[in-house]
Amino acid sequence: MCASISGFSKLSKSKKIDWIVKTYFSEQEEAKKVIKQYWNNNIALQNLHDEFIENTITNYYLPFGVAPNFLINGKMHTIPMAIEESSVVAAASKAAKFWLERGGFKTKVISTTKIGQVHFMYHGDFKTLENFFNTVKPNLIADAKPITKNMEKRGGGILDIVLKDKTEDISGYYQLHATFETLDAMGANFINSCLEQFAKTFKTEAEKQLAKEIEIVMSILSNYVPDCLVRAEVSCKLEDLPQDDFNAEKFVQAVNIAKVEPYRAVTHNKGIMNGIDAVVLATGNDFRAIEAGVHAYASRNGKYSSLTDAKIEDGVFTFWMEIPLALGTVGGLTNLHPLVKLALELLHKPSARELMQIIAVAGLAQNFAALRSLTTTGIQEGHMKMHLMNILNQLQATDSEKKIIVEHFKKNTVTHSAVVEAYNNLKEKN
Ligand code: MEV
């Protein structure tokens, strides 16, 4: 059935649910039951979640797991991860343990600059525009003072504003390209507020000083942050690597393939993002922003490529990654969502710089675990072992049935049909 409704957002939560189940479900009471079974009995907590977004009807759970044993710059961490994919936390934990025994992860923040732009149109003489911009630049910064003064007190603020001529791409198109330091805040609201103020001042002054009109198209931060960059690295002597289930040469080849082959690079980087997104989500950060920025960075040389690098030099295996991560540990969900607060406390209440390093490590560890499996046993062995539980849950196996079947698959290959067969055999026997 095709249905439209006006004033939906004004309805109460129960009226919204009534309309949805009546319009879209044949088993209306069953649908209501599913929706309501995810409500939290703690009314205050439920209200908090209801108000995060518009038209909330229930909660959508993701498992919140932890991966212990991460040694980063000599300090131990247990990393919180919110993710549904069965093998990710296990892989992170395994990689953490592997490197714990080999000196741990080394990380470094390279830069923390964020970017925002006012996009505008102007069809006059460029020199006149440039002179006007240079005259008005101090006013842009001065008028934004009410927004920037607290950030400046803490050591951040506007770093610079430059005029960019983009007329080669679109006739009459220019930008005010601004750079910011937002310290422990992700900074989206701060940057967007500054940009909208720049646009207002710029337009007002242009009306007084320029013969030709300026048309502001939009003012918005950029999620492409190639100068908000962090590096994570592991290395050890070749002789300290296990000989049976690790192949350093093949590992480096696998990275090199992802460097030159975009089809492989996308999957390779997807594996990195398994680790990154899970921690970004657990710590209340914006994974869409991170994803967009990271993939743009992976294409910075004109071709989509691997985010990680690996080499063997002078008998030493080194594996590393430089990645842009614009994160916050204050503002946004960080002091609103109880689990986000818990995740940050688990991480020793990190600064944004520290969180950049922890999250880069989660990404590198994930890629390490994936490439180690891919170049030795293949990915399915570990993956299907973890997936076994999902299949058993789909089959509604009891705890004792699960125990017997898990035992069986310690010696047998897990495939969907093999699990179904083992389950049916067990059922027949009992
Ligand atoms: C699966 O979620 C991620 C992997 O495909 C990553 C990779 O291939 O490197 C295992």
Coordinates of C-alpha atoms and ligand atoms in Angstrom, one line a residue:
M1 CA 0.0 0.0 0.0
C2 CA 1.2 3.5 -0.8
A3 CA 0.5 6.0 2.0
S4 CA 1.3 9.6 2.8
I5 CA 0.6 11.5 5.9
S6 CA 1.0 15.1 6.9
G7 CA 1.7 16.3 10.5
F8 CA 3.4 12.9 11.3
S9 CA 6.1 14.5 13.5
K10 CA 3.4 16.2 15.6
L11 CA 1.8 12.9 16.6
S12 CA 2.6 11.2 19.9
K13 CA 5.0 8.2 19.8
S14 CA 2.1 5.7 20.3
K15 CA 0.1 7.4 17.5
K16 CA 3.0 7.2 15.2
I17 CA 3.4 3.5 15.9
D18 CA -0.4 3.0 15.4
W19 CA -0.2 4.7 12.0
I20 CA 2.9 2.7 10.9
V21 CA 1.6 -0.7 11.9
K22 CA -1.9 0.0 10.5
T23 CA -0.4 1.2 7.2
Y24 CA 2.4 -1.3 6.6
F25 CA 1.9 -4.5 8.6
S26 CA -0.6 -7.3 8.3
E27 CA 0.5 -8.7 11.7
Q28 CA -0.1 -5.4 13.5
E29 CA 0.1 -6.6 17.1
E30 CA 3.3 -8.6 16.3
A31 CA 4.9 -5.5 14.7
K32 CA 4.0 -3.4 17.7
K33 CA 5.5 -6.1 20.0
V34 CA 8.8 -6.0 18.1
I35 CA 8.9 -2.2 18.2
K36 CA 8.1 -2.1 21.9
Q37 CA 10.5 -4.8 23.0
Y38 CA 13.4 -2.5 22.3
W39 CA 12.0 0.3 24.5
N40 CA 14.0 0.9 27.7
N41 CA 12.2 0.6 31.0
N42 CA 14.2 3.5 32.3
I43 CA 11.9 6.4 31.2
A44 CA 14.6 9.1 31.5
L45 CA 17.0 7.1 29.4
Q46 CA 14.3 6.3 26.8
N47 CA 13.3 10.0 26.6
L48 CA 16.9 10.9 26.1
H49 CA 17.1 8.5 23.1
D50 CA 13.7 9.6 21.8
E51 CA 15.0 13.2 21.6
F52 CA 18.2 12.5 19.7
I53 CA 16.3 12.5 16.5
E54 CA 12.8 13.2 15.1
N55 CA 10.1 10.5 14.9
T56 CA 11.8 8.0 17.2
I57 CA 9.6 4.9 17.6
T58 CA 12.1 2.5 19.2
N59 CA 15.8 1.9 19.7
Y60 CA 18.1 0.0 17.3
Y61 CA 20.7 -2.0 19.3
L62 CA 24.2 -2.7 18.2
P63 CA 26.5 -4.9 20.2
F64 CA 29.0 -2.9 22.3
G65 CA 32.1 -5.0 22.7
V66 CA 35.7 -4.4 23.9
A67 CA 39.0 -5.4 22.5
P68 CA 41.7 -5.5 25.3
N69 CA 45.5 -5.6 25.2
F70 CA 46.2 -2.6 23.0
L71 CA 49.7 -1.3 23.8
I72 CA 49.9 2.2 22.3
N73 CA 53.0 4.3 22.9
G74 CA 53.7 2.2 26.0
K75 CA 50.2 2.6 27.5
M76 CA 47.7 -0.2 27.7
H77 CA 44.1 0.3 26.4
T78 CA 40.9 -1.7 26.1
I79 CA 39.1 -0.3 23.1
P80 CA 35.3 -0.1 23.0
M81 CA 33.7 -1.1 19.7
A82 CA 30.1 -0.8 18.6
I83 CA 29.6 -3.1 15.6
E84 CA 27.3 -5.9 14.3
E85 CA 29.9 -7.8 12.2
S86 CA 30.8 -11.0 14.0
S87 CA 34.5 -11.2 13.5
V88 CA 35.6 -7.6 14.0
V89 CA 36.2 -7.4 17.8
A90 CA 37.8 -10.9 17.8
A91 CA 40.2 -9.8 15.0
A92 CA 41.1 -6.6 16.8
S93 CA 41.8 -8.4 20.0
K94 CA 43.9 -11.0 18.2
A95 CA 46.0 -8.3 16.5
A96 CA 46.3 -6.4 19.8
K97 CA 47.7 -9.5 21.5
F98 CA 50.1 -10.2 18.6
W99 CA 51.6 -6.7 18.8
L100 CA 51.6 -6.6 22.6
E101 CA 54.2 -9.3 22.4
R102 CA 56.2 -7.3 19.8
G103 CA 56.5 -3.8 21.3
G104 CA 52.9 -2.5 20.6
F105 CA 51.7 0.3 18.4
K106 CA 53.5 3.6 17.9
T107 CA 51.3 6.6 17.0
K108 CA 51.8 10.3 16.2
V109 CA 49.4 13.2 15.5
I110 CA 50.8 14.9 12.4
S111 CA 48.3 17.9 12.2
T112 CA 44.9 18.9 13.5
T113 CA 43.6 21.6 11.0
K114 CA 40.0 21.6 10.0
I115 CA 38.4 23.3 7.0
G116 CA 35.3 25.2 6.1
Q117 CA 34.2 27.2 3.0
V118 CA 31.9 30.0 2.0
H119 CA 31.0 29.4 -1.6
F120 CA 30.0 32.5 -3.5
M121 CA 29.4 33.9 -7.0
Y122 CA 30.9 37.2 -8.3
H123 CA 31.0 38.3 -11.9
G124 CA 33.3 41.3 -11.7
D125 CA 37.0 42.1 -11.9
F126 CA 39.2 39.7 -9.8
K127 CA 41.7 42.3 -8.7
T128 CA 38.9 44.4 -7.2
L129 CA 37.5 41.3 -5.4
E130 CA 41.0 40.5 -4.1
N131 CA 41.6 44.0 -2.8
F132 CA 38.1 44.0 -1.2
F133 CA 38.8 40.6 0.5
N134 CA 42.1 41.9 1.9
T135 CA 40.4 45.0 3.3
V136 CA 37.5 43.1 4.8
K137 CA 39.4 40.0 6.2
P138 CA 40.0 41.6 9.6
N139 CA 36.3 42.4 9.8
L140 CA 35.4 38.8 9.1
I141 CA 37.6 37.7 12.0
A142 CA 36.4 40.5 14.3
D143 CA 32.7 39.9 13.7
A144 CA 33.1 36.2 14.5
K145 CA 34.7 37.1 17.9
P146 CA 31.5 36.3 19.9
I147 CA 31.7 32.8 18.4
T148 CA 35.4 32.3 18.7
K149 CA 36.4 33.9 22.0
N150 CA 35.9 30.8 24.2
M151 CA 37.7 28.6 21.7
E152 CA 40.5 31.1 21.6
K153 CA 40.8 31.1 25.4
R154 CA 41.5 27.4 25.2
G155 CA 44.1 27.9 22.4
G156 CA 42.0 27.2 19.3
G157 CA 40.0 29.3 16.8
I158 CA 40.3 30.6 13.2
L159 CA 43.7 29.9 11.7
D160 CA 43.3 31.7 8.4
I161 CA 40.9 32.7 5.7
V162 CA 42.0 32.8 2.0
L163 CA 40.2 33.8 -1.1
K164 CA 40.1 31.1 -3.7
D165 CA 39.4 31.7 -7.4
K166 CA 37.5 28.7 -8.7
T167 CA 36.4 30.3 -12.0
E168 CA 38.2 27.7 -14.1
D169 CA 35.7 25.1 -12.8
I170 CA 32.6 27.3 -12.7
S171 CA 32.3 30.8 -14.2
G172 CA 32.0 33.4 -11.4
Y173 CA 32.7 30.8 -8.6
Y174 CA 34.9 31.8 -5.6
Q175 CA 35.4 30.6 -2.1
L176 CA 36.4 31.9 1.3
H177 CA 38.5 29.0 2.4
A178 CA 39.0 29.0 6.1
T179 CA 41.1 26.8 8.4
F180 CA 40.4 26.2 12.1
E181 CA 41.8 24.6 15.2
T182 CA 38.9 23.2 17.3
L183 CA 40.9 21.3 20.0
D184 CA 38.8 18.6 21.7
A185 CA 35.6 19.5 19.8
M186 CA 34.8 17.9 16.4
G187 CA 34.0 21.5 15.7
A188 CA 31.1 21.2 13.2
N189 CA 28.9 23.7 14.9
F190 CA 31.7 26.0 15.7
I191 CA 33.0 26.0 12.1
N192 CA 29.6 26.4 10.6
S193 CA 28.7 29.3 12.9
C194 CA 31.9 31.0 12.0
L195 CA 31.3 30.5 8.3
E196 CA 27.8 31.8 8.4
Q197 CA 29.1 34.9 10.2
F198 CA 31.8 35.4 7.6
A199 CA 29.2 35.1 4.8
K200 CA 27.0 37.8 6.5
T201 CA 29.9 40.2 7.0
F202 CA 31.3 39.6 3.6
K203 CA 27.9 40.2 1.9
T204 CA 27.1 43.3 4.0
E205 CA 30.5 44.9 3.3
A206 CA 30.4 43.9 -0.4
E207 CA 27.1 45.8 -0.7
K208 CA 28.8 48.9 0.7
Q209 CA 32.1 48.6 -1.1
L210 CA 31.8 46.7 -4.4
A211 CA 30.1 47.8 -7.6
K212 CA 29.2 44.2 -8.6
E213 CA 27.0 42.0 -6.4
I214 CA 28.2 39.0 -4.4
E215 CA 25.8 36.0 -4.2
I216 CA 26.5 33.7 -1.2
V217 CA 25.6 30.1 -2.3
M218 CA 26.4 28.3 0.9
S219 CA 28.6 28.1 4.0
I220 CA 29.6 24.7 5.3
L221 CA 32.5 22.9 6.8
S222 CA 34.4 20.3 4.8
N223 CA 34.6 16.7 5.9
Y224 CA 37.7 16.4 3.8
V225 CA 40.5 17.0 6.3
P226 CA 43.8 16.0 4.8
D227 CA 45.5 18.2 7.4
C228 CA 43.9 16.6 10.4
L229 CA 46.2 13.6 10.1
V230 CA 47.4 10.8 12.4
R231 CA 49.9 8.1 11.9
A232 CA 49.9 4.6 13.4
E233 CA 52.7 2.0 13.0
V234 CA 53.9 -1.4 14.1
S235 CA 57.2 -3.0 13.4
C236 CA 59.4 -5.8 14.4
K237 CA 62.4 -7.9 13.2
L238 CA 61.4 -10.6 10.7
E239 CA 62.8 -13.3 13.1
D240 CA 60.2 -12.2 15.7
L241 CA 57.3 -13.0 13.4
P242 CA 55.7 -16.4 13.7
Q243 CA 56.9 -18.8 11.0
D244 CA 53.9 -21.0 10.7
D245 CA 50.9 -18.6 10.4
F246 CA 52.4 -15.4 9.1
N247 CA 53.9 -14.7 5.7
A248 CA 55.6 -11.2 5.7
E249 CA 56.4 -11.2 2.0
K250 CA 52.9 -12.1 1.0
F251 CA 51.6 -9.6 3.5
V252 CA 53.6 -6.8 1.8
Q253 CA 52.4 -8.0 -1.6
A254 CA 48.8 -7.8 -0.4
V255 CA 49.3 -4.2 0.6
N256 CA 51.0 -3.4 -2.7
I257 CA 48.1 -4.9 -4.6
A258 CA 45.7 -2.7 -2.7
K259 CA 47.9 0.3 -3.6
V260 CA 47.6 -0.2 -7.3
E261 CA 44.2 -2.0 -7.7
P262 CA 41.1 0.0 -6.8
Y263 CA 38.8 -3.1 -6.7
R264 CA 41.0 -4.6 -4.0
A265 CA 41.7 -1.2 -2.3
V266 CA 38.0 -0.6 -1.6
T267 CA 37.7 -4.0 0.3
H268 CA 41.1 -3.5 1.9
N269 CA 40.0 -0.1 3.2
K270 CA 36.6 -1.4 4.1
G271 CA 38.4 -3.7 6.5
I272 CA 40.2 -0.8 8.0
M273 CA 36.9 1.1 8.5
N274 CA 35.5 -2.0 10.3
G275 CA 37.8 -1.1 13.1
I276 CA 37.6 2.7 12.8
D277 CA 33.8 3.0 12.5
A278 CA 33.3 0.7 15.5
V279 CA 35.3 2.9 17.8
V280 CA 34.0 6.1 16.2
L281 CA 30.5 5.0 16.9
A282 CA 31.2 3.8 20.5
T283 CA 32.8 7.2 21.3
G284 CA 29.8 9.1 19.9
N285 CA 31.5 10.5 16.8
D286 CA 30.2 11.0 13.3
F287 CA 31.1 7.9 11.3
R288 CA 29.6 9.3 8.1
A289 CA 32.0 12.3 8.3
I290 CA 34.9 10.0 9.0
E291 CA 34.0 7.6 6.2
A292 CA 33.6 10.5 3.6
G293 CA 36.9 12.1 4.6
V294 CA 38.9 8.9 4.7
H295 CA 37.8 7.6 1.3
A296 CA 38.5 11.0 -0.3
Y297 CA 42.0 10.8 1.3
A298 CA 42.4 7.4 -0.2
S299 CA 41.9 9.0 -3.6
R300 CA 44.1 12.0 -3.1
N301 CA 46.6 11.0 -5.8
G302 CA 43.9 10.7 -8.4
K303 CA 43.3 7.0 -8.0
Y304 CA 41.6 5.1 -5.1
S305 CA 44.3 3.3 -3.2
S306 CA 45.3 1.5 0.0
L307 CA 45.4 3.6 3.2
T308 CA 48.0 1.3 4.7
D309 CA 51.7 0.7 3.7
A310 CA 54.0 -2.1 4.5
K311 CA 57.7 -2.9 3.8
I312 CA 60.5 -5.2 4.7
E313 CA 63.8 -3.4 5.0
D314 CA 67.0 -4.5 6.6
G315 CA 65.3 -7.5 8.2
V316 CA 62.5 -5.4 9.7
F317 CA 58.8 -5.7 8.9
T318 CA 57.0 -2.3 9.2
F319 CA 53.3 -1.8 8.7
W320 CA 51.7 1.7 9.0
M321 CA 48.9 4.1 8.0
E322 CA 48.4 7.8 7.9
I323 CA 44.7 8.7 8.0
P324 CA 42.6 11.9 8.4
L325 CA 40.3 11.7 11.5
A326 CA 38.3 14.8 12.7
L327 CA 37.1 13.7 16.1
G328 CA 35.6 15.2 19.2
T329 CA 35.8 14.2 22.9
V330 CA 33.7 17.1 24.1
G331 CA 30.3 18.3 22.8
G332 CA 27.8 16.4 20.7
L333 CA 26.8 13.0 22.1
T334 CA 29.9 12.8 24.3
N335 CA 28.3 14.1 27.5
L336 CA 24.7 13.1 26.6
H337 CA 24.9 9.4 25.8
P338 CA 25.6 7.3 28.9
L339 CA 27.4 4.5 26.8
V340 CA 29.5 7.1 25.0
K341 CA 30.6 8.6 28.4
L342 CA 31.4 5.1 29.5
A343 CA 33.4 4.4 26.4
L344 CA 35.4 7.6 26.9
E345 CA 36.1 6.8 30.5
L346 CA 37.3 3.3 29.5
L347 CA 39.8 5.1 27.2
H348 CA 41.0 7.2 30.2
K349 CA 39.0 10.3 29.0
P350 CA 41.2 11.0 26.0
S351 CA 41.7 14.3 24.3
A352 CA 40.7 14.5 20.6
R353 CA 44.4 14.0 19.7
E354 CA 44.6 10.9 21.9
L355 CA 41.4 9.5 20.4
M356 CA 42.7 10.1 16.9
Q357 CA 45.7 7.8 17.8
I358 CA 43.6 5.1 19.4
I359 CA 41.2 5.0 16.5
A360 CA 44.0 4.9 13.9
V361 CA 45.4 1.9 15.8
A362 CA 42.0 0.1 15.7
G363 CA 42.0 0.6 11.9
L364 CA 45.6 -0.6 11.5
A365 CA 45.0 -3.6 13.8
Q366 CA 41.9 -4.6 11.8
N367 CA 43.8 -4.4 8.5
F368 CA 46.6 -6.4 10.0
A369 CA 44.3 -9.2 11.1
A370 CA 42.5 -9.3 7.8
L371 CA 45.7 -9.4 5.7
R372 CA 47.3 -12.0 8.0
S373 CA 44.3 -14.3 7.5
L374 CA 43.9 -13.6 3.8
T375 CA 47.6 -14.4 3.0
T376 CA 47.6 -17.6 5.1
T377 CA 44.5 -19.5 6.0
G378 CA 42.0 -17.4 4.0
I379 CA 39.3 -15.2 5.6
Q380 CA 36.5 -17.7 5.8
E381 CA 37.9 -20.0 8.5
G382 CA 37.8 -17.3 11.3
H383 CA 34.9 -15.5 9.7
M384 CA 32.6 -18.6 9.6
K385 CA 33.6 -19.6 13.1
M386 CA 32.2 -16.3 14.3
H387 CA 29.3 -16.5 12.0
L388 CA 28.4 -19.9 13.4
M389 CA 26.7 -18.3 16.4
N390 CA 24.5 -16.1 14.0
I391 CA 23.4 -19.2 12.1
L392 CA 22.6 -21.1 15.3
N393 CA 20.6 -18.1 16.6
Q394 CA 18.7 -18.0 13.3
L395 CA 17.9 -21.7 13.8
Q396 CA 16.8 -20.9 17.3
A397 CA 19.2 -23.5 18.8
T398 CA 19.1 -23.9 22.6
D399 CA 22.3 -23.2 24.7
S400 CA 23.0 -27.0 25.0
E401 CA 22.5 -27.5 21.2
K402 CA 24.9 -24.6 20.6
K403 CA 27.5 -26.1 22.8
I404 CA 27.4 -29.5 21.0
I405 CA 27.5 -27.9 17.5
V406 CA 30.3 -25.4 18.4
E407 CA 32.3 -28.4 19.6
H408 CA 31.6 -30.3 16.4
F409 CA 32.8 -27.4 14.3
K410 CA 36.1 -27.1 16.1
K411 CA 37.1 -30.0 13.8
N412 CA 34.9 -29.4 10.8
T413 CA 34.6 -26.6 8.2
V414 CA 31.8 -24.1 8.9
T415 CA 29.4 -23.5 6.0
H416 CA 25.8 -22.4 6.3
S417 CA 24.6 -25.8 4.9
A418 CA 26.9 -27.8 7.1
V419 CA 25.6 -26.0 10.2
V420 CA 22.0 -26.6 9.2
E421 CA 22.8 -30.2 8.6
A422 CA 24.5 -30.7 11.9
Y423 CA 21.6 -29.0 13.7
N424 CA 19.0 -31.2 11.9
N425 CA 21.0 -34.3 12.7
L426 CA 21.2 -33.3 16.4
K427 CA 17.4 -32.6 16.4
E428 CA 16.7 -36.1 14.9
K429 CA 18.9 -37.8 17.5
N430 CA 17.1 -36.1 20.4
Ligands
MEV1 C1 35.3 -7.9 5.9 O1 34.4 -7.1 6.6 C2 36.6 -7.2 5.7 C3 37.6 -7.8 4.8 O2 37.0 -8.2 3.5 C4 38.8 -6.9 4.6 C5 39.8 -7.3 3.6 O3 39.5 -8.0 2.7 O4 40.9 -6.8 3.8 C6 38.1 -9.1 5.4

